[in-house]
PDB file of C-alpha atoms in Angstrom:
ATOM      1  CA  MET A   1     -21.242 -13.833 -32.731  1.00 42.00           C
ATOM      2  CA  ILE A   2     -20.078 -13.342 -29.127  1.00 50.00           C
ATOM      3  CA  GLN A   3     -21.429 -15.929 -26.730  1.00 54.00           C
ATOM      4  CA  HIS A   4     -21.213 -14.524 -23.182  1.00 59.00           C
ATOM      5  CA  THR A   5     -22.004 -17.249 -20.635  1.00 64.00           C
ATOM      6  CA  ASP A   6     -22.476 -16.882 -16.884  1.00 76.00           C
ATOM      7  CA  ALA A   7     -19.266 -16.904 -14.822  1.00 80.00           C
ATOM      8  CA  GLN A   8     -18.576 -20.057 -12.847  1.00 84.00           C
ATOM      9  CA  PHE A   9     -16.573 -20.378  -9.652  1.00 84.00           C
ATOM     10  CA  ASP A  10     -13.271 -22.029 -10.624  1.00 85.00           C
ATOM     11  CA  GLU A  11     -12.217 -23.854  -7.462  1.00 86.00           C
ATOM     12  CA  THR A  12      -9.003 -25.277  -8.954  1.00 87.00           C
ATOM     13  CA  LEU A  13      -7.677 -21.915 -10.127  1.00 88.00           C
ATOM     14  CA  THR A  14      -8.654 -20.234  -6.852  1.00 89.00           C
ATOM     15  CA  LYS A  15      -6.852 -22.789  -4.685  1.00 89.00           C
ATOM     16  CA  ARG A  16      -3.731 -22.810  -6.868  1.00 89.00           C
ATOM     17  CA  ALA A  17      -3.500 -19.026  -7.003  1.00 90.00           C
ATOM     18  CA  ILE A  18      -3.973 -18.582  -3.254  1.00 89.00           C
ATOM     19  CA  ALA A  19      -1.490 -21.363  -2.495  1.00 89.00           C
ATOM     20  CA  LEU A  20       1.182 -19.513  -4.487  1.00 87.00           C
ATOM     21  CA  LEU A  21       0.767 -16.449  -2.271  1.00 86.00           C
ATOM     22  CA  GLU A  22       0.199 -17.959   1.175  1.00 85.00           C
ATOM     23  CA  GLY A  23       3.788 -17.332   2.253  1.00 82.00           C
ATOM     24  CA  ARG A  24       3.726 -13.620   1.429  1.00 82.00           C
ATOM     25  CA  GLU A  25       4.195 -11.322   4.428  1.00 83.00           C
ATOM     26  CA  ASP A  26       3.857  -7.913   2.807  1.00 86.00           C
ATOM     27  CA  PHE A  27       0.051  -7.861   2.913  1.00 92.00           C
ATOM     28  CA  ALA A  28      -0.735  -6.877   6.483  1.00 93.00           C
ATOM     29  CA  VAL A  29      -4.476  -7.600   6.698  1.00 94.00           C
ATOM     30  CA  VAL A  30      -4.475 -11.126   5.299  1.00 91.00           C
ATOM     31  CA  ASN A  31      -1.402 -11.964   7.382  1.00 91.00           C
ATOM     32  CA  GLY A  32      -3.125 -11.271  10.669  1.00 93.00           C
ATOM     33  CA  ALA A  33      -2.959  -7.559  11.410  1.00 96.00           C
ATOM     34  CA  ILE A  34      -6.744  -7.176  11.454  1.00 96.00           C
ATOM     35  CA  PRO A  35      -9.212  -9.825  12.681  1.00 95.00           C
ATOM     36  CA  MET A  36     -10.930 -11.293   9.591  1.00 93.00           C
ATOM     37  CA  ILE A  37     -14.470 -12.452  10.245  1.00 93.00           C
ATOM     38  CA  PRO A  38     -16.311 -14.631   7.706  1.00 91.00           C
ATOM     39  CA  THR A  39     -19.961 -13.887   7.081  1.00 89.00           C
ATOM     40  CA  GLU A  40     -22.570 -15.392   4.766  1.00 86.00           C
ATOM     41  CA  VAL A  41     -24.363 -12.101   4.227  1.00 84.00           C
ATOM     42  CA  PHE A  42     -23.480  -8.904   2.411  1.00 85.00           C
ATOM     43  CA  ASN A  43     -25.006  -6.767   5.182  1.00 89.00           C
ATOM     44  CA  GLY A  44     -25.228  -7.415   8.885  1.00 90.00           C
ATOM     45  CA  ASN A  45     -24.770  -6.084  12.414  1.00 91.00           C
ATOM     46  CA  TYR A  46     -22.093  -6.512  15.040  1.00 90.00           C
ATOM     47  CA  LYS A  47     -21.802  -5.358  18.638  1.00 86.00           C
ATOM     48  CA  VAL A  48     -20.054  -2.056  19.342  1.00 85.00           C
ATOM     49  CA  TRP A  49     -18.076  -2.280  22.569  1.00 81.00           C
ATOM     50  CA  SER A  50     -17.487   0.625  24.879  1.00 79.00           C
ATOM     51  CA  ALA A  51     -14.835   0.595  27.568  1.00 77.00           C
ATOM     52  CA  SER A  52     -17.428  -0.003  30.284  1.00 77.00           C
ATOM     53  CA  ASP A  53     -18.822  -3.041  28.467  1.00 80.00           C
ATOM     54  CA  PHE A  54     -15.382  -4.392  27.677  1.00 81.00           C
ATOM     55  CA  ARG A  55     -14.044  -4.499  31.228  1.00 82.00           C
ATOM     56  CA  ARG A  56     -17.222  -4.679  33.294  1.00 83.00           C
ATOM     57  CA  ARG A  57     -17.550  -7.928  35.282  1.00 86.00           C
ATOM     58  CA  ASN A  58     -21.177  -9.031  35.286  1.00 87.00           C
ATOM     59  CA  ILE A  59     -21.131 -12.150  37.449  1.00 90.00           C
ATOM     60  CA  GLU A  60     -22.681 -11.597  40.860  1.00 91.00           C
ATOM     61  CA  LYS A  61     -24.329 -13.654  43.577  1.00 93.00           C
ATOM     62  CA  ARG A  62     -28.017 -14.234  42.933  1.00 93.00           C
ATOM     63  CA  ALA A  63     -30.189 -13.269  45.855  1.00 91.00           C
ATOM     64  CA  GLU A  64     -32.689 -15.904  46.974  1.00 93.00           C
ATOM     65  CA  GLY A  65     -35.994 -15.630  45.151  1.00 93.00           C
ATOM     66  CA  THR A  66     -34.670 -13.298  42.426  1.00 93.00           C
ATOM     67  CA  GLU A  67     -33.625 -13.694  38.808  1.00 93.00           C
ATOM     68  CA  PHE A  68     -30.105 -13.282  37.520  1.00 92.00           C
ATOM     69  CA  LYS A  69     -29.081  -9.840  36.368  1.00 87.00           C
ATOM     70  CA  ARG A  70     -29.613  -9.388  32.634  1.00 86.00           C
ATOM     71  CA  VAL A  71     -27.105  -7.359  30.585  1.00 83.00           C
ATOM     72  CA  ASN A  72     -26.385  -6.612  26.957  1.00 78.00           C
ATOM     73  CA  LEU A  73     -23.146  -7.539  25.200  1.00 71.00           C
ATOM     74  CA  GLY A  74     -22.660  -4.034  23.876  1.00 73.00           C
ATOM     75  CA  VAL A  75     -24.140  -0.594  24.087  1.00 71.00           C
ATOM     76  CA  LYS A  76     -25.420  -0.745  20.522  1.00 79.00           C
ATOM     77  CA  GLU A  77     -25.228  -2.589  17.241  1.00 86.00           C
ATOM     78  CA  LYS A  78     -23.352  -1.242  14.258  1.00 89.00           C
ATOM     79  CA  GLN A  79     -24.028  -2.199  10.662  1.00 92.00           C
ATOM     80  CA  PHE A  80     -21.455  -3.434   8.188  1.00 93.00           C
ATOM     81  CA  ALA A  81     -21.860  -3.838   4.439  1.00 93.00           C
ATOM     82  CA  CYS A  82     -19.481  -5.825   2.254  1.00 92.00           C
ATOM     83  CA  GLU A  83     -18.603  -4.256  -1.067  1.00 91.00           C
ATOM     84  CA  GLN A  84     -17.874  -6.382  -4.101  1.00 89.00           C
ATOM     85  CA  GLU A  85     -14.555  -5.629  -5.767  1.00 92.00           C
ATOM     86  CA  GLY A  86     -12.627  -7.223  -8.596  1.00 93.00           C
ATOM     87  CA  TYR A  87     -11.734  -7.130 -12.265  1.00 93.00           C
ATOM     88  CA  GLU A  88     -11.530  -9.473 -15.225  1.00 91.00           C
ATOM     89  CA  ILE A  89      -9.113 -10.177 -18.056  1.00 89.00           C
ATOM     90  CA  PRO A  90      -9.477 -12.098 -21.333  1.00 86.00           C
ATOM     91  CA  ILE A  91      -6.906 -14.817 -21.996  1.00 83.00           C
ATOM     92  CA  GLY A  92      -6.228 -17.304 -24.780  1.00 75.00           C
ATOM     93  CA  ASP A  93      -8.066 -20.602 -25.115  1.00 70.00           C
ATOM     94  CA  ARG A  94      -7.193 -22.522 -21.940  1.00 64.00           C
ATOM     95  CA  ASN A  95      -7.337 -25.797 -23.829  1.00 66.00           C
ATOM     96  CA  ARG A  96      -4.339 -24.548 -25.805  1.00 62.00           C
ATOM     97  CA  LEU A  97      -2.543 -22.484 -23.147  1.00 65.00           C
ATOM     98  CA  ALA A  98      -3.366 -24.105 -19.834  1.00 66.00           C
ATOM     99  CA  ASN A  99      -0.657 -22.338 -17.809  1.00 74.00           C
ATOM    100  CA  GLU A 100      -1.791 -18.908 -18.955  1.00 77.00           C
ATOM    101  CA  ALA A 101      -4.917 -19.101 -16.807  1.00 81.00           C
ATOM    102  CA  GLU A 102      -2.940 -20.222 -13.759  1.00 82.00           C
ATOM    103  CA  ASP A 103      -0.326 -17.484 -14.130  1.00 84.00           C
ATOM    104  CA  THR A 104      -2.975 -14.820 -14.659  1.00 87.00           C
ATOM    105  CA  SER A 105      -5.057 -15.898 -11.668  1.00 89.00           C
ATOM    106  CA  ALA A 106      -1.997 -15.758  -9.376  1.00 90.00           C
ATOM    107  CA  LYS A 107      -1.488 -12.100 -10.301  1.00 91.00           C
ATOM    108  CA  MET A 108      -5.176 -11.417  -9.702  1.00 93.00           C
ATOM    109  CA  VAL A 109      -5.070 -12.908  -6.201  1.00 93.00           C
ATOM    110  CA  GLU A 110      -2.006 -10.777  -5.426  1.00 92.00           C
ATOM    111  CA  ASP A 111      -4.029  -7.724  -6.448  1.00 93.00           C
ATOM    112  CA  ALA A 112      -6.867  -8.896  -4.224  1.00 93.00           C
ATOM    113  CA  TYR A 113      -4.559  -9.286  -1.225  1.00 92.00           C
ATOM    114  CA  ALA A 114      -3.241  -5.778  -1.789  1.00 93.00           C
ATOM    115  CA  GLN A 115      -6.781  -4.422  -1.949  1.00 94.00           C
ATOM    116  CA  PHE A 116      -7.371  -5.369   1.694  1.00 95.00           C
ATOM    117  CA  ASP A 117      -4.433  -3.170   2.667  1.00 95.00           C
ATOM    118  CA  ILE A 118      -5.593  -0.356   0.383  1.00 94.00           C
ATOM    119  CA  ARG A 119      -8.987  -0.283   2.120  1.00 95.00           C
ATOM    120  CA  LEU A 120      -7.331  -0.402   5.549  1.00 96.00           C
ATOM    121  CA  ALA A 121      -5.057   2.508   4.602  1.00 94.00           C
ATOM    122  CA  GLU A 122      -8.162   4.538   3.740  1.00 94.00           C
ATOM    123  CA  LYS A 123      -9.327   4.138   7.359  1.00 95.00           C
ATOM    124  CA  LEU A 124      -6.082   5.471   8.835  1.00 95.00           C
ATOM    125  CA  THR A 125      -7.232   9.070   9.169  1.00 95.00           C
ATOM    126  CA  SER A 126      -7.900  11.269  12.207  1.00 94.00           C
ATOM    127  CA  ALA A 127     -11.631  11.253  11.430  1.00 94.00           C
ATOM    128  CA  ASN A 128     -11.899   7.577  12.430  1.00 95.00           C
ATOM    129  CA  PHE A 129     -10.069   7.506  15.787  1.00 94.00           C
ATOM    130  CA  SER A 130     -10.502   9.131  19.198  1.00 89.00           C
ATOM    131  CA  HIS A 131      -6.790   9.294  20.032  1.00 95.00           C
ATOM    132  CA  VAL A 132      -4.474  10.928  17.478  1.00 97.00           C
ATOM    133  CA  TYR A 133      -0.815  11.901  17.934  1.00 98.00           C
ATOM    134  CA  SER A 134       1.225  13.865  15.413  1.00 97.00           C
ATOM    135  CA  GLY A 135       4.973  13.909  14.901  1.00 97.00           C
ATOM    136  CA  VAL A 136       6.926  17.190  14.964  1.00 97.00           C
ATOM    137  CA  ALA A 137      10.569  18.045  14.322  1.00 96.00           C
ATOM    138  CA  SER A 138      11.122  19.531  17.802  1.00 95.00           C
ATOM    139  CA  GLY A 139       9.386  20.847  20.906  1.00 94.00           C
ATOM    140  CA  ALA A 140       6.693  18.171  21.200  1.00 95.00           C
ATOM    141  CA  THR A 141       3.785  19.055  23.519  1.00 95.00           C
ATOM    142  CA  GLY A 142       0.401  17.544  24.270  1.00 94.00           C
ATOM    143  CA  LYS A 143      -0.626  15.086  21.538  1.00 96.00           C
ATOM    144  CA  GLN A 144       2.722  15.359  19.793  1.00 97.00           C
ATOM    145  CA  PHE A 145       5.956  13.373  19.634  1.00 97.00           C
ATOM    146  CA  ILE A 146       9.338  13.868  18.001  1.00 98.00           C
ATOM    147  CA  LYS A 147       9.407  12.245  14.569  1.00 98.00           C
ATOM    148  CA  TRP A 148      11.135   8.889  14.695  1.00 97.00           C
ATOM    149  CA  ASP A 149      13.773   9.748  12.091  1.00 96.00           C
ATOM    150  CA  VAL A 150      14.939  12.817  14.043  1.00 96.00           C
ATOM    151  CA  ALA A 151      18.132  12.522  16.102  1.00 92.00           C
ATOM    152  CA  ASN A 152      16.642  13.027  19.590  1.00 92.00           C
ATOM    153  CA  SER A 153      13.475  10.963  19.132  1.00 97.00           C
ATOM    154  CA  ASN A 154      12.505   8.152  21.499  1.00 97.00           C
ATOM    155  CA  PRO A 155       9.965   5.783  19.896  1.00 98.00           C
ATOM    156  CA  ILE A 156       9.975   3.397  22.860  1.00 97.00           C
ATOM    157  CA  ALA A 157       8.996   6.148  25.308  1.00 97.00           C
ATOM    158  CA  ASP A 158       6.388   7.434  22.845  1.00 98.00           C
ATOM    159  CA  ILE A 159       4.726   4.018  22.540  1.00 98.00           C
ATOM    160  CA  LYS A 160       4.741   3.538  26.328  1.00 96.00           C
ATOM    161  CA  LYS A 161       2.955   6.878  26.748  1.00 96.00           C
ATOM    162  CA  MET A 162       0.354   6.019  24.106  1.00 97.00           C
ATOM    163  CA  LYS A 163      -0.187   2.553  25.564  1.00 97.00           C
ATOM    164  CA  LEU A 164      -1.186   4.180  28.841  1.00 96.00           C
ATOM    165  CA  GLU A 165      -3.762   6.330  27.051  1.00 93.00           C
ATOM    166  CA  ILE A 166      -5.455   3.259  25.609  1.00 94.00           C
ATOM    167  CA  LYS A 167      -5.249   1.441  28.941  1.00 93.00           C
ATOM    168  CA  HIS A 168      -6.961   4.361  30.682  1.00 91.00           C
ATOM    169  CA  ALA A 169      -9.765   4.170  28.084  1.00 89.00           C
ATOM    170  CA  LEU A 170     -10.163   0.367  27.937  1.00 87.00           C
ATOM    171  CA  GLY A 171      -8.620  -0.973  31.105  1.00 87.00           C
ATOM    172  CA  VAL A 172      -6.220  -3.072  29.018  1.00 89.00           C
ATOM    173  CA  ASN A 173      -3.052  -2.367  27.068  1.00 94.00           C
ATOM    174  CA  PRO A 174      -2.967  -2.439  23.258  1.00 96.00           C
ATOM    175  CA  ASP A 175      -1.236  -5.496  21.820  1.00 97.00           C
ATOM    176  CA  SER A 176      -0.339  -4.518  18.234  1.00 98.00           C
ATOM    177  CA  LEU A 177       1.413  -1.868  16.153  1.00 98.00           C
ATOM    178  CA  LEU A 178       0.895  -1.438  12.414  1.00 97.00           C
ATOM    179  CA  ILE A 179       3.579   0.533  10.567  1.00 96.00           C
ATOM    180  CA  THR A 180       4.691   1.075   6.991  1.00 94.00           C
ATOM    181  CA  GLU A 181       7.916  -0.177   5.489  1.00 92.00           C
ATOM    182  CA  ASP A 182       9.369   3.357   5.513  1.00 93.00           C
ATOM    183  CA  ILE A 183       8.730   3.678   9.247  1.00 96.00           C
ATOM    184  CA  PHE A 184      10.275   0.268   9.879  1.00 95.00           C
ATOM    185  CA  ASN A 185      13.391   1.342   8.003  1.00 93.00           C
ATOM    186  CA  ALA A 186      13.571   4.524  10.074  1.00 95.00           C
ATOM    187  CA  LEU A 187      13.275   2.534  13.313  1.00 95.00           C
ATOM    188  CA  THR A 188      16.209   0.318  12.312  1.00 92.00           C
ATOM    189  CA  GLU A 189      18.354   3.472  12.263  1.00 92.00           C
ATOM    190  CA  ASN A 190      16.961   5.083  15.404  1.00 94.00           C
ATOM    191  CA  ALA A 191      19.708   5.721  17.966  1.00 92.00           C
ATOM    192  CA  THR A 192      17.506   5.033  21.008  1.00 92.00           C
ATOM    193  CA  ILE A 193      16.551   1.616  19.674  1.00 92.00           C
ATOM    194  CA  LEU A 194      20.050   0.707  18.510  1.00 89.00           C
ATOM    195  CA  ALA A 195      21.390   1.593  21.955  1.00 88.00           C
ATOM    196  CA  ARG A 196      19.332  -1.245  23.437  1.00 85.00           C
ATOM    197  CA  LEU A 197      21.152  -3.839  21.357  1.00 83.00           C
ATOM    198  CA  ARG A 198      24.131  -5.497  23.004  1.00 73.00           C
ATOM    199  CA  CYS A 199      26.697  -5.345  20.233  1.00 67.00           C
ATOM    200  CA  ASP A 200      27.175  -4.528  16.572  1.00 64.00           C
ATOM    201  CA  ALA A 201      26.651  -8.164  15.611  1.00 60.00           C
ATOM    202  CA  ASP A 202      23.209  -8.036  17.221  1.00 66.00           C
ATOM    203  CA  LYS A 203      22.081  -4.908  15.415  1.00 67.00           C
ATOM    204  CA  GLU A 204      19.996  -6.683  12.777  1.00 80.00           C
ATOM    205  CA  LEU A 205      16.591  -5.463  13.836  1.00 85.00           C
ATOM    206  CA  THR A 206      13.519  -7.550  13.098  1.00 89.00           C
ATOM    207  CA  ALA A 207       9.823  -6.910  13.595  1.00 92.00           C
ATOM    208  CA  GLN A 208       9.874  -9.410  16.474  1.00 92.00           C
ATOM    209  CA  LYS A 209      12.644  -7.513  18.275  1.00 92.00           C
ATOM    210  CA  LEU A 210      10.878  -4.193  17.838  1.00 94.00           C
ATOM    211  CA  ALA A 211       7.646  -5.657  19.197  1.00 96.00           C
ATOM    212  CA  GLN A 212       9.591  -6.830  22.254  1.00 94.00           C
ATOM    213  CA  PHE A 213      11.120  -3.380  22.782  1.00 94.00           C
ATOM    214  CA  PHE A 214       7.657  -1.796  22.589  1.00 97.00           C
ATOM    215  CA  GLY A 215       6.129  -4.390  24.938  1.00 96.00           C
ATOM    216  CA  LEU A 216       3.662  -5.600  22.279  1.00 97.00           C
ATOM    217  CA  LYS A 217       2.592  -9.019  21.054  1.00 97.00           C
ATOM    218  CA  ASN A 218       2.510  -8.056  17.393  1.00 97.00           C
ATOM    219  CA  LEU A 219       4.183  -5.674  14.980  1.00 97.00           C
ATOM    220  CA  TYR A 220       2.921  -5.655  11.398  1.00 96.00           C
ATOM    221  CA  ILE A 221       4.548  -3.970   8.418  1.00 94.00           C
ATOM    222  CA  MET A 222       2.561  -2.771   5.417  1.00 91.00           C
ATOM    223  CA  ALA A 223       5.214  -3.310   2.779  1.00 87.00           C
ATOM    224  CA  GLY A 224       3.054  -3.519  -0.354  1.00 84.00           C
ATOM    225  CA  CYS A 225       3.458  -1.114  -3.240  1.00 85.00           C
ATOM    226  CA  GLU A 226       1.474  -0.345  -6.375  1.00 85.00           C
ATOM    227  CA  THR A 227       1.681   1.526  -9.639  1.00 85.00           C
ATOM    228  CA  THR A 228      -0.803   4.338 -10.069  1.00 81.00           C
ATOM    229  CA  THR A 229      -0.372   4.692 -13.829  1.00 83.00           C
ATOM    230  CA  ALA A 230      -3.179   3.938 -16.244  1.00 81.00           C
ATOM    231  CA  ASP A 231      -3.465   0.574 -17.961  1.00 79.00           C
ATOM    232  CA  GLY A 232      -0.971   0.294 -20.806  1.00 76.00           C
ATOM    233  CA  GLN A 233       1.142   3.333 -19.929  1.00 78.00           C
ATOM    234  CA  ALA A 234       4.872   2.863 -20.413  1.00 78.00           C
ATOM    235  CA  GLN A 235       5.943   5.394 -17.774  1.00 80.00           C
ATOM    236  CA  GLN A 236       5.378   3.834 -14.352  1.00 81.00           C
ATOM    237  CA  THR A 237       4.787   5.635 -11.061  1.00 84.00           C
ATOM    238  CA  ILE A 238       5.447   3.327  -8.113  1.00 84.00           C
ATOM    239  CA  GLY A 239       4.193   4.187  -4.645  1.00 83.00           C
ATOM    240  CA  THR A 240       3.422   2.477  -1.341  1.00 83.00           C
ATOM    241  CA  ILE A 241      -0.122   1.374  -0.628  1.00 85.00           C
ATOM    242  CA  ALA A 242      -0.251   3.207   2.710  1.00 83.00           C
ATOM    243  CA  THR A 243       0.938   6.745   3.367  1.00 82.00           C
ATOM    244  CA  SER A 244       4.571   6.301   4.372  1.00 83.00           C
ATOM    245  CA  ASN A 245       4.349   8.243   7.654  1.00 91.00           C
ATOM    246  CA  VAL A 246       1.248   6.820   9.361  1.00 96.00           C
ATOM    247  CA  ALA A 247       1.037   4.102  12.052  1.00 97.00           C
ATOM    248  CA  LEU A 248      -1.626   2.537  14.259  1.00 98.00           C
ATOM    249  CA  LEU A 249      -1.189   1.352  17.859  1.00 98.00           C
ATOM    250  CA  TYR A 250      -4.240  -0.745  18.687  1.00 98.00           C
ATOM    251  CA  TYR A 251      -5.931  -3.522  20.629  1.00 96.00           C
ATOM    252  CA  LYS A 252      -6.400  -6.502  18.316  1.00 96.00           C
ATOM    253  CA  GLY A 253      -7.383  -9.248  20.737  1.00 92.00           C
ATOM    254  CA  ASP A 254      -6.645 -12.957  20.564  1.00 91.00           C
ATOM    255  CA  VAL A 255      -9.800 -14.238  18.883  1.00 88.00           C
ATOM    256  CA  ALA A 256     -11.492 -12.896  15.739  1.00 90.00           C
ATOM    257  CA  GLY A 257     -15.243 -12.588  16.144  1.00 89.00           C
ATOM    258  CA  ALA A 258     -18.180 -10.284  15.536  1.00 87.00           C
ATOM    259  CA  THR A 259     -18.713  -9.811  19.292  1.00 86.00           C
ATOM    260  CA  ASN A 260     -15.058  -9.971  20.405  1.00 88.00           C
ATOM    261  CA  PRO A 261     -13.555  -6.544  21.130  1.00 89.00           C
ATOM    262  CA  SER A 262     -10.965  -5.250  18.664  1.00 93.00           C
ATOM    263  CA  ALA A 263     -10.197  -1.778  17.384  1.00 94.00           C
ATOM    264  CA  VAL A 264     -10.487  -2.648  13.683  1.00 96.00           C
ATOM    265  CA  LYS A 265     -12.197  -5.582  11.954  1.00 95.00           C
ATOM    266  CA  CYS A 266     -12.553  -6.987   8.470  1.00 96.00           C
ATOM    267  CA  PHE A 267     -15.774  -8.740   7.455  1.00 94.00           C
ATOM    268  CA  TYR A 268     -15.687 -10.833   4.282  1.00 92.00           C
ATOM    269  CA  ASN A 269     -18.551 -12.574   2.541  1.00 89.00           C
ATOM    270  CA  THR A 270     -18.258 -16.321   1.902  1.00 85.00           C
ATOM    271  CA  ASN A 271     -21.199 -16.827  -0.454  1.00 79.00           C
ATOM    272  CA  THR A 272     -20.556 -18.489  -3.812  1.00 67.00           C
ATOM    273  CA  TYR A 273     -20.696 -15.211  -5.697  1.00 63.00           C
ATOM    274  CA  GLY A 274     -18.904 -13.347  -2.959  1.00 57.00           C
ATOM    275  CA  ALA A 275     -15.729 -14.864  -1.595  1.00 57.00           C
ATOM    276  CA  GLY A 276     -14.203 -18.236  -0.830  1.00 62.00           C
ATOM    277  CA  SER A 277     -12.562 -19.349   2.394  1.00 60.00           C
ATOM    278  CA  ASN A 278      -9.817 -16.751   1.918  1.00 66.00           C
ATOM    279  CA  GLY A 279     -12.164 -13.932   0.955  1.00 81.00           C
ATOM    280  CA  ILE A 280     -11.312 -14.330  -2.730  1.00 88.00           C
ATOM    281  CA  ILE A 281     -12.611 -16.470  -5.596  1.00 90.00           C
ATOM    282  CA  ILE A 282     -11.670 -16.856  -9.242  1.00 90.00           C
ATOM    283  CA  GLN A 283     -14.489 -17.089 -11.779  1.00 88.00           C
ATOM    284  CA  THR A 284     -14.232 -17.988 -15.479  1.00 86.00           C
ATOM    285  CA  TYR A 285     -16.566 -17.746 -18.436  1.00 85.00           C
ATOM    286  CA  ARG A 286     -16.421 -18.337 -22.174  1.00 82.00           C
ATOM    287  CA  GLU A 287     -16.772 -15.105 -24.132  1.00 78.00           C
ATOM    288  CA  GLU A 288     -16.590 -16.742 -27.550  1.00 73.00           C
ATOM    289  CA  LYS A 289     -17.537 -20.283 -28.469  1.00 67.00           C
ATOM    290  CA  ILE A 290     -14.007 -21.620 -28.889  1.00 65.00           C
ATOM    291  CA  THR A 291     -11.328 -18.957 -29.052  1.00 67.00           C
ATOM    292  CA  ALA A 292     -11.286 -17.193 -25.680  1.00 73.00           C
ATOM    293  CA  ASP A 293     -11.866 -17.457 -21.954  1.00 84.00           C
ATOM    294  CA  VAL A 294     -12.243 -14.663 -19.432  1.00 88.00           C
ATOM    295  CA  ILE A 295     -10.999 -14.845 -15.827  1.00 89.00           C
ATOM    296  CA  ARG A 296     -12.540 -12.709 -13.099  1.00 91.00           C
ATOM    297  CA  VAL A 297     -11.394 -12.198  -9.510  1.00 92.00           C
ATOM    298  CA  VAL A 298     -14.155 -11.356  -7.018  1.00 90.00           C
ATOM    299  CA  GLN A 299     -14.082 -10.507  -3.336  1.00 90.00           C
ATOM    300  CA  ASP A 300     -16.670  -9.060  -0.971  1.00 91.00           C
ATOM    301  CA  PHE A 301     -15.369  -7.396   2.168  1.00 94.00           C
ATOM    302  CA  THR A 302     -15.370  -4.281   4.306  1.00 95.00           C
ATOM    303  CA  ILE A 303     -12.983  -2.939   6.938  1.00 96.00           C
ATOM    304  CA  VAL A 304     -14.525  -1.088   9.875  1.00 95.00           C
ATOM    305  CA  VAL A 305     -13.180   0.794  12.880  1.00 95.00           C
ATOM    306  CA  SER A 306     -15.171  -1.076  15.498  1.00 91.00           C
ATOM    307  CA  MET A 307     -13.752   0.291  18.772  1.00 90.00           C
ATOM    308  CA  GLU A 308     -12.093   3.625  18.113  1.00 89.00           C
ATOM    309  CA  GLU A 309     -11.085   4.210  21.731  1.00 89.00           C
ATOM    310  CA  GLY A 310      -8.984   1.045  21.481  1.00 93.00           C
ATOM    311  CA  ALA A 311      -6.388   2.609  19.191  1.00 96.00           C
ATOM    312  CA  VAL A 312      -4.007   5.532  18.788  1.00 97.00           C
ATOM    313  CA  LEU A 313      -3.391   6.845  15.280  1.00 98.00           C
ATOM    314  CA  LEU A 314       0.100   8.245  14.697  1.00 98.00           C
ATOM    315  CA  THR A 315       0.497  10.762  11.863  1.00 97.00           C
ATOM    316  CA  ASN A 316       3.631  12.462  10.495  1.00 97.00           C
ATOM    317  CA  VAL A 317       5.678   9.678  12.073  1.00 98.00           C
ATOM    318  CA  ILE A 318       8.734  10.390   9.918  1.00 97.00           C
ATOM    319  CA  SER A 319       9.895  13.356   7.875  1.00 92.00           C
TER     320      SER A 319
END
């Protein structure tokens, strides 16, 4: 007779699995691209900043006999709702195969990290942003630019132009660029960028160098990939998590917080049955009395576009 007991938070497995993946740089969200804000509730509100709220200076001299001016932090409040995601897998008796649980949980945390990027990629559409530019093969006009893998393209000039658009909306320049691995590879072959390097020996482009060329603090690369085949299928179809030709130029800000301005935010629940300090927990339960254990990975989070005028979405970036 199957004995299905309640799942318990396995702190040891969670810490070991996360520790194995802390050095990974191919998951953009958990490596800093988007401010991650812990919350102890599944649903809540945060302040929505407009450009006037963001840059308005409220301090003023108080006239004698009057009260100080009273202002709001934002024009309105916006609701967020964390969604629980995860999966579970049966393994052998952990008393007999102790390492099997540890190896399995490491893979599950890797899946969980990737899921943050998958949900971010879903937000990278023209419906979610005020400023959208599209790449074309030639004759760029208006909200267009020459695709960055075309011979006469100029990514540095394109980014400078788009930075000005955000500055005119916010009063401050964007500080970050999020690109895919395919776009990064195209930029390393772009003639305009290579021409800025001093010599052939210096032509090993890094994300840090590109960020410097663009005049940005941060450049993040979504390098994760996934298989879209069904469980158990022998024929594998491998694809990138994000659409290969999309990028986001955006204001991230220096401090993650529910009231701090940033174009995109990630809220993650830290309750026992939601997520741990990294937004992920491992749970285990005994499905049969002696012969089997089940491991479950659980995370509660949501990614929201919180200040759409603080970003420019680039589509059709490469051919």
